[in-house]
Coordinates of C-alpha atoms and ligand atoms in Angstrom, one line a residue:
A1071 CA 18.9 -12.6 -80.0
K1072 CA 21.2 -14.2 -77.5
P1073 CA 19.8 -16.9 -75.3
A1074 CA 18.9 -15.7 -71.8
I1075 CA 20.1 -16.8 -68.4
L1076 CA 19.4 -15.8 -64.8
I1077 CA 21.9 -15.0 -62.0
S1078 CA 19.9 -15.6 -58.8
R1079 CA 21.9 -13.3 -56.5
K1080 CA 24.2 -10.3 -56.9
I1081 CA 27.6 -11.3 -58.1
F1082 CA 30.8 -9.6 -59.3
P1083 CA 30.3 -7.2 -62.2
E1084 CA 33.2 -8.7 -64.2
V1085 CA 31.5 -12.1 -64.1
V1086 CA 28.3 -10.5 -65.3
E1087 CA 30.2 -8.9 -68.1
H1088 CA 31.8 -12.2 -69.0
L1089 CA 28.3 -13.8 -69.3
R1090 CA 26.9 -10.8 -71.3
Q1091 CA 29.3 -11.7 -74.1
H1092 CA 27.2 -14.8 -74.7
F1093 CA 23.8 -14.3 -73.1
E1094 CA 21.0 -11.9 -72.3
V1095 CA 21.6 -11.7 -68.5
D1096 CA 18.8 -11.2 -66.0
H1097 CA 20.7 -10.4 -62.8
N1098 CA 19.0 -10.4 -59.4
D1099 CA 21.2 -7.6 -58.2
A1100 CA 18.5 -6.5 -55.7
D1101 CA 20.0 -9.7 -54.0
G1102 CA 17.1 -11.1 -52.0
V1103 CA 16.5 -14.8 -52.0
L1104 CA 14.0 -15.6 -54.7
A1105 CA 11.2 -17.8 -53.4
P1106 CA 10.3 -20.8 -55.5
A1107 CA 7.4 -19.1 -57.3
Q1108 CA 9.5 -16.0 -58.0
L1109 CA 12.4 -18.2 -59.2
I1110 CA 10.0 -20.0 -61.6
A1111 CA 8.7 -16.7 -62.9
R1112 CA 12.2 -15.2 -63.3
L1113 CA 13.4 -18.4 -65.1
Q1114 CA 10.8 -18.5 -67.8
G1115 CA 12.5 -18.7 -71.2
K1116 CA 16.0 -19.0 -69.7
V1117 CA 18.4 -21.7 -70.8
G1118 CA 20.7 -21.4 -67.8
A1119 CA 20.9 -20.2 -64.2
L1120 CA 23.7 -19.4 -61.7
T1121 CA 22.5 -20.2 -58.3
T1122 CA 23.8 -20.2 -54.7
G1123 CA 23.0 -22.5 -51.8
S1124 CA 20.0 -20.2 -51.0
E1125 CA 17.8 -21.6 -53.9
R1126 CA 16.4 -25.1 -53.8
I1127 CA 16.4 -26.5 -57.4
D1128 CA 14.3 -29.6 -57.6
G1129 CA 12.0 -31.4 -60.0
A1130 CA 9.1 -29.0 -59.5
I1131 CA 11.3 -26.0 -60.6
V1132 CA 12.8 -27.7 -63.7
Q1133 CA 9.4 -29.1 -64.8
A1134 CA 8.0 -25.6 -64.6
V1135 CA 10.9 -24.2 -66.8
P1136 CA 11.1 -26.4 -69.9
S1137 CA 13.7 -24.0 -71.5
L1138 CA 16.2 -24.6 -68.6
R1139 CA 19.3 -26.7 -69.6
I1140 CA 21.9 -26.0 -66.9
V1141 CA 22.0 -24.8 -63.3
A1142 CA 25.4 -23.8 -62.1
N1143 CA 25.8 -23.6 -58.3
I1144 CA 28.3 -21.1 -57.0
A1145 CA 29.3 -23.5 -54.2
V1146 CA 31.1 -26.8 -53.9
G1147 CA 28.2 -28.2 -51.8
Y1148 CA 25.1 -28.9 -53.8
N1149 CA 22.5 -30.3 -51.3
N1150 CA 20.2 -27.5 -52.5
F1151 CA 20.0 -29.4 -55.8
D1152 CA 17.9 -32.6 -56.3
V1153 CA 20.5 -34.0 -58.7
P1154 CA 18.5 -37.2 -59.6
A1155 CA 15.5 -35.0 -60.5
L1156 CA 17.6 -32.7 -62.6
S1157 CA 19.2 -35.7 -64.4
A1158 CA 15.7 -37.2 -65.0
A1159 CA 14.7 -33.9 -66.6
G1160 CA 17.8 -33.7 -68.7
V1161 CA 19.1 -30.6 -66.9
L1162 CA 22.9 -30.4 -66.2
A1163 CA 24.1 -29.4 -62.7
T1164 CA 27.5 -28.1 -61.9
N1165 CA 29.3 -27.0 -58.7
T1166 CA 32.6 -25.2 -57.9
P1167 CA 35.2 -27.7 -56.5
D1168 CA 38.9 -27.1 -56.3
V1169 CA 38.9 -23.3 -56.5
L1170 CA 37.9 -23.0 -52.9
T1171 CA 39.8 -25.9 -51.3
E1172 CA 42.8 -24.1 -49.8
T1173 CA 40.8 -21.0 -48.8
T1174 CA 38.2 -23.2 -47.0
A1175 CA 40.9 -25.2 -45.3
D1176 CA 42.4 -21.9 -44.1
F1177 CA 39.1 -20.9 -42.5
G1178 CA 38.6 -24.4 -41.0
F1179 CA 41.9 -23.9 -39.3
A1180 CA 41.1 -20.3 -38.3
L1181 CA 37.8 -21.5 -36.7
L1182 CA 39.6 -24.4 -35.0
M1183 CA 42.2 -22.1 -33.5
A1184 CA 39.6 -19.5 -32.5
T1185 CA 37.6 -22.2 -30.8
A1186 CA 40.5 -23.9 -29.0
R1187 CA 42.0 -20.5 -27.9
R1188 CA 38.6 -18.9 -27.0
L1189 CA 39.2 -15.9 -29.3
T1190 CA 35.7 -14.5 -29.5
E1191 CA 34.8 -15.1 -25.8
S1192 CA 38.0 -13.2 -24.8
E1193 CA 37.3 -10.4 -27.2
H1194 CA 33.9 -9.9 -25.8
F1195 CA 35.4 -9.8 -22.3
L1196 CA 37.9 -7.1 -23.3
R1197 CA 35.3 -5.0 -25.1
A1198 CA 33.1 -5.2 -22.0
G1199 CA 35.8 -3.6 -20.0
Q1200 CA 36.4 -6.6 -17.7
W1201 CA 40.2 -6.9 -18.1
N1202 CA 40.8 -5.7 -14.6
R1203 CA 39.5 -9.2 -13.5
W1204 CA 42.8 -10.8 -14.7
A1205 CA 43.6 -14.4 -13.5
L1206 CA 46.4 -16.7 -14.4
D1207 CA 44.1 -19.1 -16.0
M1208 CA 42.0 -16.4 -17.7
F1209 CA 40.8 -17.8 -21.1
A1210 CA 43.1 -20.7 -20.8
G1211 CA 42.2 -22.9 -23.7
A1212 CA 43.2 -26.1 -25.4
E1213 CA 46.6 -26.8 -27.0
V1214 CA 46.5 -26.9 -30.8
H1215 CA 50.1 -27.8 -31.8
G1216 CA 51.0 -31.4 -31.0
S1217 CA 47.4 -32.4 -30.3
T1218 CA 45.3 -34.9 -32.1
L1219 CA 43.3 -33.6 -35.0
G1220 CA 40.3 -35.6 -36.1
I1221 CA 38.8 -35.1 -39.5
L1222 CA 35.4 -36.5 -40.5
G1223 CA 35.2 -36.3 -44.3
M1224 CA 38.4 -36.6 -46.2
G1225 CA 37.8 -35.0 -49.5
R1226 CA 39.9 -32.3 -51.0
I1227 CA 39.2 -29.8 -48.2
G1228 CA 39.8 -32.5 -45.4
Q1229 CA 43.1 -33.3 -47.0
A1230 CA 44.1 -29.6 -47.1
I1231 CA 43.3 -29.3 -43.4
A1232 CA 45.2 -32.5 -42.6
R1233 CA 48.3 -31.0 -44.3
R1234 CA 48.0 -27.8 -42.3
G1235 CA 47.7 -29.8 -39.1
A1236 CA 50.5 -32.3 -39.7
L1237 CA 53.0 -30.1 -41.4
G1238 CA 52.3 -26.7 -39.8
F1239 CA 51.3 -27.6 -36.3
G1240 CA 52.9 -31.0 -35.7
M1241 CA 49.5 -32.5 -35.0
K1242 CA 48.7 -36.2 -35.0
V1243 CA 46.1 -36.5 -37.7
I1244 CA 43.4 -39.2 -37.8
Y1245 CA 40.4 -39.3 -40.1
H1246 CA 37.3 -41.2 -41.0
N1247 CA 35.7 -41.2 -44.4
R1248 CA 33.3 -43.4 -46.3
S1249 CA 36.3 -44.7 -48.3
R1250 CA 39.8 -44.8 -47.2
L1251 CA 42.4 -42.7 -49.1
D1252 CA 45.1 -44.4 -51.1
P1253 CA 48.3 -45.0 -49.2
S1254 CA 50.3 -42.3 -51.1
T1255 CA 47.6 -39.6 -50.3
E1256 CA 47.5 -40.8 -46.7
A1257 CA 51.3 -40.4 -46.5
E1258 CA 51.2 -37.0 -48.1
C1259 CA 48.6 -35.8 -45.5
Q1260 CA 50.3 -37.8 -42.7
A1261 CA 46.8 -38.9 -41.8
R1262 CA 45.8 -42.3 -40.3
Y1263 CA 42.4 -43.9 -41.1
V1264 CA 40.3 -44.9 -38.1
D1265 CA 36.7 -46.0 -37.5
K1266 CA 34.3 -43.3 -36.4
A1267 CA 34.2 -44.5 -32.8
T1268 CA 38.0 -44.1 -32.6
L1269 CA 37.9 -40.7 -34.2
L1270 CA 35.3 -39.5 -31.7
R1271 CA 37.2 -41.0 -28.8
E1272 CA 40.8 -39.8 -29.7
A1273 CA 40.4 -36.4 -31.3
D1274 CA 41.3 -33.3 -29.3
H1275 CA 39.9 -31.3 -32.1
L1276 CA 37.3 -32.8 -34.4
I1277 CA 36.6 -31.0 -37.6
L1278 CA 33.7 -31.9 -39.9
V1279 CA 34.3 -31.6 -43.7
L1280 CA 31.8 -34.1 -45.2
P1281 CA 29.1 -33.4 -47.7
Y1282 CA 25.5 -33.2 -46.4
S1283 CA 23.3 -36.2 -47.4
K1284 CA 20.5 -38.2 -45.8
E1285 CA 23.3 -40.5 -44.5
S1286 CA 25.3 -37.7 -42.9
H1287 CA 22.2 -36.0 -41.3
H1288 CA 23.0 -35.7 -37.6
A1289 CA 26.2 -37.6 -38.0
I1290 CA 27.1 -35.7 -34.8
G1291 CA 24.3 -35.9 -32.2
A1292 CA 24.1 -36.4 -28.5
A1293 CA 25.4 -40.0 -28.7
E1294 CA 28.5 -39.1 -30.7
I1295 CA 29.2 -36.0 -28.5
A1296 CA 29.0 -38.3 -25.5
Q1297 CA 31.9 -40.4 -26.9
M1298 CA 34.2 -37.3 -27.3
K1299 CA 36.7 -36.1 -24.7
P1300 CA 35.3 -33.5 -22.2
S1301 CA 38.3 -31.4 -23.2
A1302 CA 37.6 -31.7 -27.0
T1303 CA 36.5 -29.0 -29.4
L1304 CA 34.2 -29.6 -32.4
V1305 CA 34.3 -27.5 -35.6
N1306 CA 31.7 -27.7 -38.4
I1307 CA 32.5 -26.0 -41.7
A1308 CA 30.6 -28.6 -43.7
R1309 CA 26.8 -28.1 -43.7
G1310 CA 24.1 -27.4 -41.3
G1311 CA 22.2 -30.6 -40.4
I1312 CA 25.4 -32.7 -40.1
V1313 CA 25.4 -31.7 -36.4
D1314 CA 22.3 -31.8 -34.3
D1315 CA 22.5 -28.2 -33.2
A1316 CA 20.0 -28.6 -30.2
A1317 CA 22.0 -31.5 -28.9
L1318 CA 25.3 -29.6 -29.3
A1319 CA 23.9 -26.5 -27.5
K1320 CA 22.9 -28.7 -24.6
A1321 CA 26.3 -30.4 -24.5
L1322 CA 28.1 -27.1 -24.6
K1323 CA 26.0 -25.8 -21.8
E1324 CA 26.6 -28.9 -19.7
R1325 CA 30.4 -28.7 -20.7
R1326 CA 30.3 -32.3 -22.0
I1327 CA 32.8 -30.9 -24.6
A1328 CA 34.9 -27.8 -24.1
A1329 CA 33.9 -25.7 -27.1
A1330 CA 32.6 -25.6 -30.6
G1331 CA 33.2 -23.5 -33.7
L1332 CA 30.4 -23.4 -36.2
D1333 CA 30.2 -21.8 -39.7
V1334 CA 27.1 -23.7 -40.8
F1335 CA 23.7 -24.3 -39.1
E1336 CA 20.5 -26.1 -39.4
G1337 CA 17.9 -23.8 -40.9
E1338 CA 20.3 -21.0 -42.0
P1339 CA 20.1 -18.0 -41.7
Q1340 CA 18.4 -18.9 -38.4
V1341 CA 20.6 -20.1 -35.6
H1342 CA 19.4 -22.3 -32.8
P1343 CA 18.7 -19.8 -29.9
D1344 CA 20.6 -21.9 -27.3
L1345 CA 23.8 -21.6 -29.4
L1346 CA 23.5 -17.8 -29.2
T1347 CA 23.5 -17.9 -25.4
V1348 CA 26.3 -20.4 -24.6
P1349 CA 29.7 -18.7 -24.2
N1350 CA 31.9 -21.6 -25.4
V1351 CA 31.0 -21.4 -29.1
V1352 CA 32.5 -19.4 -31.9
L1353 CA 29.8 -18.6 -34.5
T1354 CA 30.3 -17.3 -38.1
P1355 CA 27.8 -16.9 -40.9
H1356 CA 28.8 -19.5 -43.5
I1357 CA 31.9 -17.7 -44.7
A1358 CA 34.5 -20.5 -45.0
S1359 CA 35.2 -19.8 -48.7
A1360 CA 34.8 -16.0 -48.4
T1361 CA 37.9 -14.4 -49.7
I1362 CA 37.6 -11.9 -52.5
Q1363 CA 39.8 -14.0 -54.9
T1364 CA 38.0 -17.3 -54.1
R1365 CA 34.4 -15.9 -54.2
R1366 CA 35.3 -14.4 -57.6
A1367 CA 36.9 -17.6 -58.8
M1368 CA 33.8 -19.6 -57.7
A1369 CA 31.5 -17.2 -59.6
M1370 CA 33.7 -17.3 -62.7
L1371 CA 33.8 -21.1 -62.7
A1372 CA 30.0 -21.2 -62.5
A1373 CA 29.8 -18.7 -65.4
D1374 CA 32.3 -20.8 -67.4
N1375 CA 30.3 -23.9 -66.8
V1376 CA 27.2 -22.2 -68.2
I1377 CA 29.2 -20.8 -71.2
D1378 CA 31.1 -24.0 -72.0
Y1379 CA 28.1 -26.3 -71.7
L1380 CA 25.8 -24.1 -73.8
T1381 CA 28.5 -23.3 -76.5
T1382 CA 30.5 -26.5 -76.7
G1383 CA 28.6 -29.1 -74.7
Q1384 CA 31.6 -29.6 -72.4
P1385 CA 31.1 -28.1 -68.9
R1386 CA 34.2 -27.9 -66.6
T1387 CA 32.8 -29.4 -63.4
P1388 CA 29.6 -31.3 -64.0
L1389 CA 27.7 -33.2 -61.3
N1390 CA 25.7 -35.3 -63.7
A1391 CA 27.9 -35.6 -66.8
E1392 CA 26.2 -38.9 -67.7
I1393 CA 23.3 -36.9 -69.1
I1394 CA 25.4 -35.0 -71.6
G1395 CA 24.2 -36.0 -75.1
K1396 CA 21.8 -38.6 -73.7
G1397 CA 18.4 -37.1 -73.1
A1398 CA 19.8 -33.7 -72.2
R1399 CA 17.5 -30.9 -73.1
A1400 CA 18.5 -29.4 -76.4
Ligands
LIG342 C1 29.8 -23.4 -49.4 O1 29.4 -23.9 -48.4 C2 30.1 -24.2 -50.5 O2 29.5 -25.3 -50.6 O3 30.8 -23.8 -51.4
LIG343 C1 34.3 -31.6 -51.1 O1 33.9 -31.6 -52.3 C2 35.7 -31.3 -50.8 O2 36.3 -30.6 -51.7 O3 36.1 -31.6 -49.7

């Protein structure tokens, strides 16, 4: 019999077929989030799992499923994984970098522009039949071209956003990151490294593209927002928890900054109730990588990670490659 794997959510049929060539596939195509106890029950006897950000995979899960050898996240972010616990248990973890970089950068720019130019607020106004109340400064927003773009987190996606800003919109690009880019990458992105205080102070539009970790928890809270220009916009396409949503809602209500665009939230799929009532925020349900091509490519990469690791021992995009061969579950 073929070894068995679990796909934790409904995914593309062609990716399921691809996996069926190698495995018995248990596919949660009913598509609800599996609670930890259900996940443990569904994983019994399985060697691999494709997961999404909705499932927390920690030491307790992998201890309860001794057969499990790999968990492949269909996402570039992997804060739903306790990677050290997986490594300690000899379970390989993979994510989906690269395939979503340009698509996610496109969305970051879409959200930045929608926020700066007050797109959703003005659409609501039109739909509500209020256009007869025209004024010269109606929905007058913030300039995008030629303004200063601040990027916090300068990985692949941050760099792709920098190129769009500098080359497409003539923006002055400044960034802050744990480590500085090498000079040739900085030159290619036309981005200047600054400290975090300078980034907060100088950005007309600040976009967050850094991974979530204990260190980045509430990297933007009341104190950071207070350092931003009152005319500035803030965009978060990174992870919920990087922004203190309660502090942001309060700042938006008090117009301490002009507007925000948020694709990610603390406690998704819940949204802080105050964010739902302030007008100067554009809200989207964690869709930055959601194009048909990219979501399919992410699922296919996760599938290929499982197939390659379990057939050749060589996964494509491992997060803890150091365990391969050493203490990995066989
Ligand atoms: C989505 O948020 C991802 O991490 O891919
Ligand atoms: C993060 O992994 C990124 O691609 O920016």
